[in-house]
Amino acid sequence: MQIQLSWIDPNTEERREPLLETPVAIGRVFEEMPQQINGQRVSRVAIADDLIADYHALIDWQNQELTITEQNTSSDIKINGLQVTGGILKNGDRITIGTCEIAIEFTATAWECDRMIGFLFKRRCGRTDRIGCPDCNQTYEDDYAFYSDYGNYRSGWGRDYYDERDRYSYDRETGNVDFTEADSVSLEDERDADFESNMGAS
Amino acid sequence: MLIDLQKLRKNQIYTAKATVKNLMADLQEIAELDRLAELQQSKHGKRALQYFLAILGSFVLTVVLSVLKVETTVLGLAIILLVLGIFVLTILLIYELFKKIQFSKLNIVNYRYEVTQRVVQMLARDIDESGEIELNLSFKSTVSQEYKQTIIHPRKPQWKIDKYQHEWLKLEGQFLDKSHFLLTATELSKTQYGWKRGSSGKSKYKSKTNAVGLDVFLTLNYPQRRYGAVKILQNEVSNAVKLPNLSYLRGLKVTEKAMHMSVRMAPQVADNSGEIYQTITMMFLSLYQVLNLAKILSK
């Protein structure tokens, strides 16, 4: 869902009025803010102000309401002049982050389902009503239950491959998958260790 | 899309290439038709039973009245009316039985469309709304001449085995990530028959039909650019497979372009829609688990 933020840049004193897709991350350092949250692309707003943390706050839809949450304990957020750590935003509210006062505008459009759907191809549901939506009812959870740990590679099947994922080098053109140099080094070390233990070395 | 009732009644096969929305609407219509047919069949069955009992009652009454020694005009008229009644009731009984048989052709096997409905809905999560699925759904009985293959019994001389193999479900389509899937469900059954000599020396003709189970095949053709790293996982793919207790993996083949999986379901659950759905879902999830990891490794 789109929201419009408007504020005056503290350095250039220019008015900025970007129309952004939620979730929106606000901070001082662009790279410090997440690119994706729960598979959703994050709109990042970087404001060069010393009083703003590298990753200061996140604006997102939760339970059909626009919310703001502080991302750093030293972050200061004010909603309509009141000091808060987070809260619900309404159309026309003004939030103060650092020295910037940001006005928030959004059109109260129909509710959209923000569930991530698809087993193989994850994407946002985006339906505007729950009627007839197979993803908003219990069947989704039921089907996941058939394969416990589905999508989890931190334990169980595929764990080793997942842990070593950075060591695989995949060439999209040739389709070849190779170990990286780091992997070869690790294998060499392993081989040496085996050799030493076979020789009875301590 | 409208279902051709005549065709469905005659061929007992539903074939379509349509979007998920249209397929679901058609399958819902088939379910409604089946429900209606079941209701009508039951209604005509009940009426036929009532007419039969009335015929039986009238017949007994006629016999009782006939054996009475008293001869009056009223009694004679009553007997004539009873005979007439039996005649009319017999015609009504035949009519009701005829209607019952007529509706029995539309009373199709429930588990087949129930499973298909749920599977299509499950797959729809990864399919584009405008993407088409090809569906071939048969409601014919597995034990039919059409699907029969006769072989000689391997151990009993002069005995034969009729093997029935009926592919009642074929589902084909493409996911959003361009992976192509092909799912088939084939019901198996066999009948052994021949002459057997008893201890007394008499020969008896014996015949025994056994359900063998349900074979489910799944093929996923995946885009190499996205999932090329599957080849790293090739030797361990079978460990990613999870199946219900009464289903077992018969074969799993992984090539650079596709994964083929074959599962046999035990005969006692071969017509259980819940079990079939669970097996099919677990088959898909098992292969998705491999593909999703391959995608991570291919980055």
Coordinates of C-alpha atoms in Angstrom, one line a residue:
Chain A
M1 CA 0.0 0.0 0.0
Q2 CA 1.2 3.5 -0.8
I3 CA 1.7 6.3 1.6
Q4 CA 3.0 9.8 1.0
L5 CA 5.6 11.4 3.3
S6 CA 6.4 15.0 3.2
W7 CA 9.1 16.9 5.0
I8 CA 11.7 19.7 4.6
D9 CA 15.2 18.3 4.1
P10 CA 17.3 19.8 7.0
N11 CA 20.4 20.3 4.8
T12 CA 18.9 21.6 1.5
E13 CA 15.7 23.0 3.0
E14 CA 13.9 21.5 0.0
R15 CA 10.5 20.0 0.4
R16 CA 10.4 16.3 -0.3
E17 CA 7.2 14.4 -1.0
P18 CA 7.9 10.9 -2.1
L19 CA 5.0 8.4 -2.6
L20 CA 6.2 5.1 -1.2
E21 CA 5.2 1.5 -1.0
T22 CA 5.1 0.1 2.6
P23 CA 7.0 -1.0 4.5
V24 CA 9.1 2.2 4.7
A25 CA 12.3 2.3 6.6
I26 CA 13.6 5.7 7.8
G27 CA 17.2 6.3 8.9
R28 CA 20.4 8.2 8.2
V29 CA 22.5 5.5 6.4
F30 CA 20.8 3.9 3.4
E31 CA 22.9 0.6 3.6
E32 CA 22.0 0.1 7.2
M33 CA 18.3 -0.2 6.5
P34 CA 17.0 -3.6 5.4
Q35 CA 16.3 -4.3 1.7
Q36 CA 13.5 -6.8 2.4
I37 CA 11.3 -7.7 5.4
N38 CA 9.4 -10.9 5.2
G39 CA 10.0 -11.2 1.5
Q40 CA 8.7 -7.7 0.9
R41 CA 10.8 -5.0 -0.7
V42 CA 11.4 -2.1 1.7
S43 CA 11.2 1.5 0.7
R44 CA 14.2 3.2 2.3
V45 CA 14.3 6.9 3.2
A46 CA 17.7 8.3 4.1
I47 CA 17.7 11.7 5.9
A48 CA 21.1 13.2 6.6
D49 CA 20.6 14.4 10.1
D50 CA 22.9 13.7 13.1
L51 CA 19.9 13.2 15.4
I52 CA 18.6 10.4 13.3
A53 CA 19.9 6.8 13.9
D54 CA 21.4 4.8 11.0
Y55 CA 18.1 2.8 11.0
H56 CA 15.7 4.8 13.0
A57 CA 12.1 3.6 12.4
L58 CA 9.9 1.3 10.3
I59 CA 6.5 2.2 9.0
D60 CA 4.4 -0.8 8.0
W61 CA 0.8 -2.2 7.9
Q62 CA -0.1 -4.5 10.7
N63 CA -3.6 -5.8 11.2
Q64 CA -4.9 -3.3 8.7
E65 CA -3.4 -0.4 10.5
L66 CA -0.4 1.7 9.7
T67 CA 2.2 1.5 12.5
I68 CA 5.5 3.0 13.2
T69 CA 8.1 1.2 15.3
E70 CA 11.5 2.5 16.5
Q71 CA 14.4 0.3 15.5
N72 CA 17.0 1.7 17.8
T73 CA 16.7 2.2 21.6
S74 CA 18.3 5.6 21.3
S75 CA 15.8 6.6 18.6
D76 CA 13.4 9.4 19.4
I77 CA 10.0 9.4 17.7
K78 CA 7.2 11.8 18.3
I79 CA 3.7 11.4 17.0
N80 CA 1.9 14.7 16.9
G81 CA 4.3 16.0 19.5
L82 CA 4.1 13.1 21.9
Q83 CA 7.2 11.0 22.6
V84 CA 6.6 7.3 21.7
T85 CA 8.5 4.2 20.9
G86 CA 5.9 3.1 18.4
G87 CA 2.3 3.5 17.6
I88 CA -0.6 3.6 15.1
L89 CA -0.5 6.3 12.5
K90 CA -3.6 8.0 11.1
N91 CA -4.0 10.0 7.9
G92 CA -2.6 13.5 8.4
D93 CA -0.5 12.5 11.5
R94 CA 2.9 14.2 11.9
I95 CA 5.9 12.3 13.1
T96 CA 9.1 13.9 14.4
I97 CA 12.3 12.0 13.7
G98 CA 15.5 13.9 14.7
T99 CA 14.9 17.5 13.6
C100 CA 12.5 16.5 10.8
E101 CA 8.8 16.7 11.0
I102 CA 7.2 14.3 8.5
A103 CA 3.6 14.5 7.5
I104 CA 1.9 11.3 6.6
E105 CA -0.8 11.0 4.1
F106 CA -2.5 7.9 2.9
T107 CA -5.9 7.2 1.4
A108 CA -7.8 4.7 3.4
T109 CA -8.2 2.2 0.7
A110 CA -9.6 -1.3 1.0
W111 CA -7.8 -3.8 3.2
E112 CA -5.3 -5.9 1.4
C113 CA -4.2 -9.3 2.6
D114 CA -0.5 -9.2 3.4
R115 CA 0.1 -12.9 3.8
M116 CA 2.9 -14.4 1.9
I117 CA 1.5 -17.1 -0.3
G118 CA 2.9 -19.7 -2.6
F119 CA 5.0 -22.7 -1.8
L120 CA 7.5 -22.4 -4.6
F121 CA 7.1 -18.8 -5.6
K122 CA 6.6 -16.6 -2.5
R123 CA 4.6 -13.4 -3.0
R124 CA 2.2 -11.1 -1.2
C125 CA -1.5 -12.2 -1.4
G126 CA -2.9 -8.7 -1.9
R127 CA -6.5 -9.8 -2.0
T128 CA -9.0 -7.2 -0.8
D129 CA -11.4 -9.5 0.9
R130 CA -11.2 -12.8 2.6
I131 CA -14.3 -14.3 0.9
G132 CA -13.2 -17.3 -1.1
C133 CA -9.5 -16.8 -0.4
P134 CA -7.9 -20.1 0.1
D135 CA -4.9 -18.5 1.6
C136 CA -6.7 -16.8 4.4
N137 CA -8.2 -19.9 5.8
Q138 CA -6.8 -22.8 7.7
T139 CA -5.9 -25.0 4.7
Y140 CA -2.6 -23.2 4.2
E141 CA -1.4 -24.1 7.7
D142 CA -2.8 -27.6 7.3
D143 CA -0.9 -28.2 4.2
Y144 CA 2.3 -26.9 5.7
A145 CA 1.8 -29.3 8.6
F146 CA 2.0 -32.3 6.2
Y147 CA 5.7 -31.4 5.8
S148 CA 7.0 -30.3 9.1
D149 CA 10.1 -28.0 8.7
Y150 CA 9.0 -27.2 5.2
G151 CA 11.2 -24.3 4.0
N152 CA 13.6 -24.7 6.9
Y153 CA 17.2 -25.7 6.0
R154 CA 18.8 -24.8 9.3
S155 CA 18.1 -28.2 10.7
G156 CA 17.2 -31.5 9.0
W157 CA 17.5 -32.1 5.3
G158 CA 19.8 -29.8 3.3
R159 CA 21.3 -28.2 6.4
D160 CA 24.9 -28.8 5.3
Y161 CA 24.3 -27.4 1.9
Y162 CA 22.5 -24.4 3.4
D163 CA 25.3 -23.7 5.9
E164 CA 27.8 -23.8 3.1
R165 CA 25.7 -21.9 0.7
D166 CA 28.2 -19.0 0.3
R167 CA 30.9 -21.5 -0.9
Y168 CA 28.9 -22.5 -4.0
S169 CA 29.6 -20.6 -7.1
Y170 CA 26.8 -20.9 -9.7
D171 CA 27.4 -19.8 -13.2
R172 CA 24.0 -19.0 -14.8
E173 CA 25.4 -19.0 -18.3
T174 CA 27.0 -22.4 -18.2
G175 CA 24.8 -23.9 -15.4
N176 CA 28.0 -25.1 -13.7
V177 CA 28.1 -25.2 -9.9
D178 CA 31.6 -25.0 -8.5
F179 CA 33.1 -24.8 -5.1
T180 CA 34.7 -21.4 -4.4
E181 CA 38.4 -21.1 -3.5
A182 CA 37.4 -20.8 0.2
D183 CA 35.8 -24.2 0.0
S184 CA 38.8 -25.8 -1.6
V185 CA 40.9 -24.5 1.2
S186 CA 38.5 -25.9 3.8
L187 CA 38.6 -29.3 2.1
E188 CA 42.4 -29.2 2.0
D189 CA 42.4 -28.5 5.8
E190 CA 40.1 -31.4 6.4
R191 CA 42.2 -33.7 4.3
D192 CA 45.3 -32.7 6.3
A193 CA 43.5 -33.3 9.6
D194 CA 42.4 -36.8 8.5
F195 CA 45.9 -37.6 7.4
E196 CA 47.3 -36.5 10.7
S197 CA 44.8 -38.5 12.7
N198 CA 45.4 -41.6 10.6
M199 CA 49.1 -41.3 11.3
G200 CA 48.3 -41.3 15.0
A201 CA 49.4 -37.7 15.5
S202 CA 48.0 -36.0 18.5
Chain B
M1 CA -17.4 -22.8 -19.0
L2 CA -20.4 -25.0 -19.1
I3 CA -20.2 -28.8 -18.6
D4 CA -21.7 -30.9 -21.3
L5 CA -24.0 -33.1 -19.3
Q6 CA -24.7 -35.6 -22.1
K7 CA -21.0 -36.0 -22.8
L8 CA -20.2 -36.4 -19.1
R9 CA -23.0 -39.0 -18.6
K10 CA -21.9 -40.9 -21.7
N11 CA -18.1 -40.8 -21.4
Q12 CA -17.8 -40.3 -17.7
I13 CA -14.7 -38.2 -18.5
Y14 CA -14.2 -34.5 -17.9
T15 CA -11.5 -32.8 -20.0
A16 CA -10.6 -29.1 -19.9
K17 CA -7.8 -26.7 -20.5
A18 CA -8.8 -23.6 -18.5
T19 CA -7.8 -21.2 -15.8
V20 CA -7.9 -22.2 -12.2
K21 CA -11.0 -20.1 -11.6
N22 CA -12.9 -21.8 -14.5
L23 CA -11.7 -25.3 -13.5
M24 CA -12.8 -24.8 -9.9
A25 CA -16.2 -23.6 -11.1
D26 CA -16.6 -26.7 -13.3
L27 CA -15.5 -29.0 -10.5
Q28 CA -17.9 -27.4 -8.2
E29 CA -20.7 -27.9 -10.8
I30 CA -19.7 -31.6 -11.1
A31 CA -19.9 -31.9 -7.3
E32 CA -23.4 -30.3 -7.4
L33 CA -24.5 -32.6 -10.2
D34 CA -23.3 -35.6 -8.3
R35 CA -25.0 -34.5 -5.1
L36 CA -28.2 -34.0 -7.0
A37 CA -27.9 -37.4 -8.7
E38 CA -27.4 -39.0 -5.3
L39 CA -30.5 -37.3 -3.9
Q40 CA -32.6 -38.3 -6.9
Q41 CA -31.3 -41.8 -6.9
S42 CA -32.1 -42.2 -3.2
K43 CA -35.6 -40.7 -3.8
H44 CA -36.4 -43.0 -6.7
G45 CA -34.9 -46.0 -4.7
K46 CA -37.2 -45.3 -1.8
R47 CA -40.3 -45.0 -4.0
A48 CA -39.4 -48.2 -5.8
L49 CA -39.1 -50.0 -2.5
Q50 CA -42.5 -48.6 -1.4
Y51 CA -44.1 -49.8 -4.7
F52 CA -42.5 -53.2 -4.3
L53 CA -43.9 -53.5 -0.7
A54 CA -47.3 -52.4 -2.0
I55 CA -47.2 -55.0 -4.8
L56 CA -46.2 -57.7 -2.3
G57 CA -49.0 -56.6 0.1
S58 CA -51.6 -56.5 -2.7
F59 CA -50.5 -59.9 -4.0
V60 CA -50.8 -61.5 -0.5
L61 CA -54.2 -59.9 -0.1
T62 CA -55.3 -61.2 -3.5
V63 CA -54.2 -64.7 -2.6
V64 CA -55.9 -64.5 0.8
L65 CA -59.2 -63.3 -0.8
S66 CA -59.0 -65.8 -3.5
V67 CA -58.7 -68.8 -1.2
L68 CA -61.7 -67.6 0.8
K69 CA -64.7 -69.9 0.1
V70 CA -67.2 -67.0 0.2
E71 CA -68.2 -65.8 -3.2
T72 CA -69.7 -62.4 -3.3
T73 CA -69.7 -59.6 -6.0
V74 CA -67.9 -57.2 -3.7
L75 CA -65.1 -59.8 -3.1
G76 CA -64.8 -60.4 -6.8
L77 CA -64.6 -56.7 -7.5
A78 CA -62.0 -56.3 -4.8
I79 CA -59.8 -59.0 -6.3
I80 CA -60.1 -57.4 -9.8
L81 CA -59.1 -54.0 -8.3
L82 CA -56.2 -55.6 -6.5
V83 CA -54.9 -57.3 -9.7
L84 CA -55.3 -54.0 -11.5
G85 CA -53.5 -52.2 -8.6
I86 CA -50.6 -54.8 -8.9
F87 CA -50.4 -54.1 -12.6
V88 CA -50.3 -50.3 -12.1
L89 CA -47.8 -50.6 -9.2
T90 CA -45.5 -52.8 -11.3
I91 CA -45.5 -50.2 -14.1
L92 CA -44.6 -47.5 -11.5
L93 CA -42.0 -49.7 -9.9
I94 CA -40.4 -50.2 -13.4
Y95 CA -40.5 -46.4 -14.0
E96 CA -38.9 -45.6 -10.6
L97 CA -36.1 -48.3 -11.2
F98 CA -35.6 -46.8 -14.7
K99 CA -35.2 -43.3 -13.2
K100 CA -32.9 -44.7 -10.5
I101 CA -30.6 -46.3 -13.1
Q102 CA -30.7 -43.1 -15.2
F103 CA -29.4 -41.0 -12.3
S104 CA -26.9 -43.6 -11.3
K105 CA -24.9 -42.7 -14.5
L106 CA -24.5 -39.2 -13.1
N107 CA -23.7 -40.4 -9.6
I108 CA -20.0 -40.3 -10.1
V109 CA -17.1 -41.4 -7.8
N110 CA -16.9 -38.6 -5.2
Y111 CA -13.2 -38.9 -4.1
R112 CA -12.0 -38.2 -7.6
Y113 CA -13.4 -34.7 -8.0
E114 CA -12.9 -34.0 -4.3
V115 CA -9.2 -34.7 -4.6
T116 CA -8.9 -32.8 -7.9
Q117 CA -10.7 -29.7 -6.4
R118 CA -8.3 -29.6 -3.4
V119 CA -5.2 -30.3 -5.5
V120 CA -6.0 -27.6 -8.0
Q121 CA -6.6 -25.2 -5.2
M122 CA -3.3 -26.1 -3.6
L123 CA -1.4 -25.7 -6.8
A124 CA -3.2 -22.4 -7.6
R125 CA -1.0 -20.7 -5.0
D126 CA 1.9 -21.0 -7.3
I127 CA 0.1 -20.5 -10.6
D128 CA -0.7 -17.2 -12.4
E129 CA -4.4 -16.3 -12.4
S130 CA -4.5 -16.3 -16.2
G131 CA -2.4 -19.4 -16.5
E132 CA -4.2 -22.5 -17.9
I133 CA -4.2 -26.0 -16.4
E134 CA -4.9 -29.0 -18.5
L135 CA -7.1 -31.5 -16.7
N136 CA -8.3 -35.0 -17.6
L137 CA -10.5 -36.5 -15.0
S138 CA -12.2 -39.9 -15.5
F139 CA -15.0 -41.2 -13.4
K140 CA -15.0 -44.6 -15.0
S141 CA -14.6 -47.8 -13.0
T142 CA -11.1 -49.2 -12.9
V143 CA -12.4 -52.7 -13.4
S144 CA -13.4 -52.2 -17.0
Q145 CA -12.6 -54.0 -20.3
E146 CA -11.0 -50.8 -21.5
Y147 CA -8.2 -50.9 -18.9
K148 CA -7.7 -54.7 -18.9
Q149 CA -4.6 -56.6 -19.7
T150 CA -4.6 -60.4 -19.3
I151 CA -1.5 -62.4 -18.5
I152 CA -0.8 -66.0 -17.6
H153 CA -0.6 -66.7 -13.8
P154 CA 3.1 -67.2 -13.0
R155 CA 2.6 -70.1 -10.5
K156 CA -0.8 -71.7 -11.1
P157 CA -1.1 -73.5 -14.4
Q158 CA -4.2 -72.7 -16.5
W159 CA -4.9 -69.7 -14.3
K160 CA -5.0 -66.2 -15.7
I161 CA -4.7 -62.7 -14.2
D162 CA -6.6 -59.7 -15.5
K163 CA -4.6 -56.6 -14.7
Y164 CA -6.5 -53.3 -14.6
Q165 CA -4.7 -50.0 -14.9
H166 CA -6.7 -46.8 -15.0
E167 CA -5.2 -43.4 -15.1
W168 CA -8.1 -41.4 -13.7
L169 CA -6.3 -38.1 -13.1
K170 CA -3.9 -36.2 -15.4
L171 CA -3.1 -32.6 -14.4
E172 CA -0.6 -30.5 -16.3
G173 CA 0.4 -26.8 -16.0
Q174 CA 3.0 -24.3 -15.3
F175 CA 4.0 -22.4 -12.1
L176 CA 4.8 -18.8 -11.8
D177 CA 8.5 -19.6 -11.8
K178 CA 8.1 -21.4 -15.2
S179 CA 8.4 -24.8 -13.7
H180 CA 6.1 -27.3 -15.5
F181 CA 4.3 -30.0 -13.6
L182 CA 2.6 -33.2 -14.7
L183 CA 0.6 -35.2 -12.2
T184 CA -1.1 -38.5 -12.8
A185 CA -3.0 -40.9 -10.6
T186 CA -3.4 -44.5 -11.8
E187 CA -5.6 -47.0 -10.0
L188 CA -4.5 -50.6 -10.1
S189 CA -6.5 -53.7 -9.6
K190 CA -6.1 -57.4 -10.5
T191 CA -8.4 -60.4 -10.8
Q192 CA -7.0 -64.0 -10.6
Y193 CA -9.2 -66.7 -12.0
G194 CA -9.2 -70.4 -13.0
W195 CA -10.3 -73.9 -12.2
K196 CA -9.2 -75.4 -8.9
R197 CA -9.5 -79.1 -8.0
G198 CA -10.8 -79.7 -4.5
S199 CA -9.8 -82.6 -2.1
S200 CA -12.9 -84.5 -3.2
G201 CA -11.7 -84.4 -6.8
K202 CA -14.3 -81.9 -7.9
S203 CA -13.2 -78.9 -10.0
K204 CA -14.4 -75.5 -9.0
Y205 CA -14.1 -72.2 -10.9
K206 CA -12.5 -69.6 -8.6
S207 CA -12.1 -65.9 -9.1
K208 CA -10.6 -63.3 -6.8
T209 CA -10.3 -59.6 -7.3
N210 CA -7.7 -57.6 -5.3
A211 CA -7.1 -53.8 -5.3
V212 CA -3.4 -53.2 -5.8
G213 CA -3.3 -49.5 -4.9
L214 CA -2.9 -46.1 -6.4
D215 CA 0.2 -45.0 -8.3
V216 CA 0.9 -41.3 -8.3
F217 CA 3.5 -39.9 -10.7
L218 CA 4.8 -36.4 -10.5
T219 CA 7.2 -34.7 -12.9
L220 CA 8.6 -31.2 -12.4
N221 CA 10.5 -29.7 -15.2
Y222 CA 12.3 -26.8 -13.8
P223 CA 14.1 -23.8 -15.4
Q224 CA 17.9 -24.5 -15.2
R225 CA 18.8 -20.9 -14.8
R226 CA 16.8 -20.7 -11.5
Y227 CA 17.3 -24.1 -10.1
G228 CA 20.5 -25.3 -11.8
A229 CA 22.1 -26.2 -8.5
V230 CA 19.7 -29.2 -8.2
K231 CA 22.6 -31.3 -9.5
I232 CA 24.6 -30.7 -6.4
L233 CA 21.7 -32.2 -4.4
Q234 CA 21.1 -35.1 -6.8
N235 CA 22.4 -37.8 -4.5
E236 CA 20.5 -36.7 -1.5
V237 CA 17.2 -35.7 -3.0
S238 CA 15.5 -38.9 -1.7
N239 CA 16.2 -37.8 1.9
A240 CA 14.1 -34.7 1.4
V241 CA 11.0 -36.8 0.5
K242 CA 8.3 -37.1 3.2
L243 CA 5.2 -39.2 2.6
P244 CA 2.3 -40.5 4.7
N245 CA 2.6 -43.9 6.4
L246 CA 0.6 -45.8 3.9
S247 CA 2.4 -44.4 0.8
Y248 CA 5.9 -45.4 -0.2
L249 CA 8.4 -44.0 -2.7
R250 CA 8.8 -46.3 -5.7
G251 CA 11.1 -44.2 -7.7
L252 CA 12.8 -40.8 -7.8
K253 CA 14.9 -39.6 -10.7
V254 CA 16.7 -36.3 -10.9
T255 CA 18.1 -35.0 -14.2
E256 CA 19.4 -31.6 -15.1
K257 CA 16.1 -30.5 -16.3
A258 CA 13.5 -32.5 -14.4
M259 CA 12.6 -34.5 -11.3
H260 CA 10.4 -37.5 -11.6
M261 CA 8.7 -39.1 -8.6
S262 CA 6.6 -42.2 -8.3
V263 CA 4.6 -43.1 -5.2
R264 CA 2.4 -46.2 -4.5
M265 CA -0.5 -45.8 -2.1
A266 CA -1.8 -48.8 -0.2
P267 CA -5.1 -50.3 -1.5
Q268 CA -7.0 -49.5 1.7
V269 CA -6.5 -45.8 1.2
A270 CA -6.5 -45.7 -2.7
D271 CA -10.0 -44.3 -2.7
N272 CA -9.7 -42.1 0.3
S273 CA -9.7 -38.4 -0.8
G274 CA -8.0 -37.2 2.4
E275 CA -5.1 -39.6 2.1
I276 CA -4.7 -39.1 -1.7
Y277 CA -4.6 -35.3 -1.2
Q278 CA -2.1 -35.6 1.6
T279 CA 0.2 -37.9 -0.5
I280 CA 0.0 -35.5 -3.5
T281 CA 0.6 -32.4 -1.4
M282 CA 3.6 -34.1 0.4
M283 CA 5.0 -35.1 -3.0
F284 CA 4.9 -31.6 -4.2
L285 CA 6.2 -30.2 -1.0
S286 CA 9.1 -32.7 -1.0
L287 CA 10.2 -31.6 -4.5
Y288 CA 9.6 -27.9 -3.7
Q289 CA 11.9 -28.3 -0.7
V290 CA 14.7 -29.5 -3.1
L291 CA 14.0 -26.7 -5.6
N292 CA 13.9 -24.0 -2.9
L293 CA 17.3 -25.0 -1.6
A294 CA 18.6 -25.3 -5.1
K295 CA 17.4 -21.7 -5.7
I296 CA 19.3 -20.5 -2.6
L297 CA 22.5 -22.3 -3.8
S298 CA 22.1 -21.0 -7.3
K299 CA 22.2 -17.3 -6.2

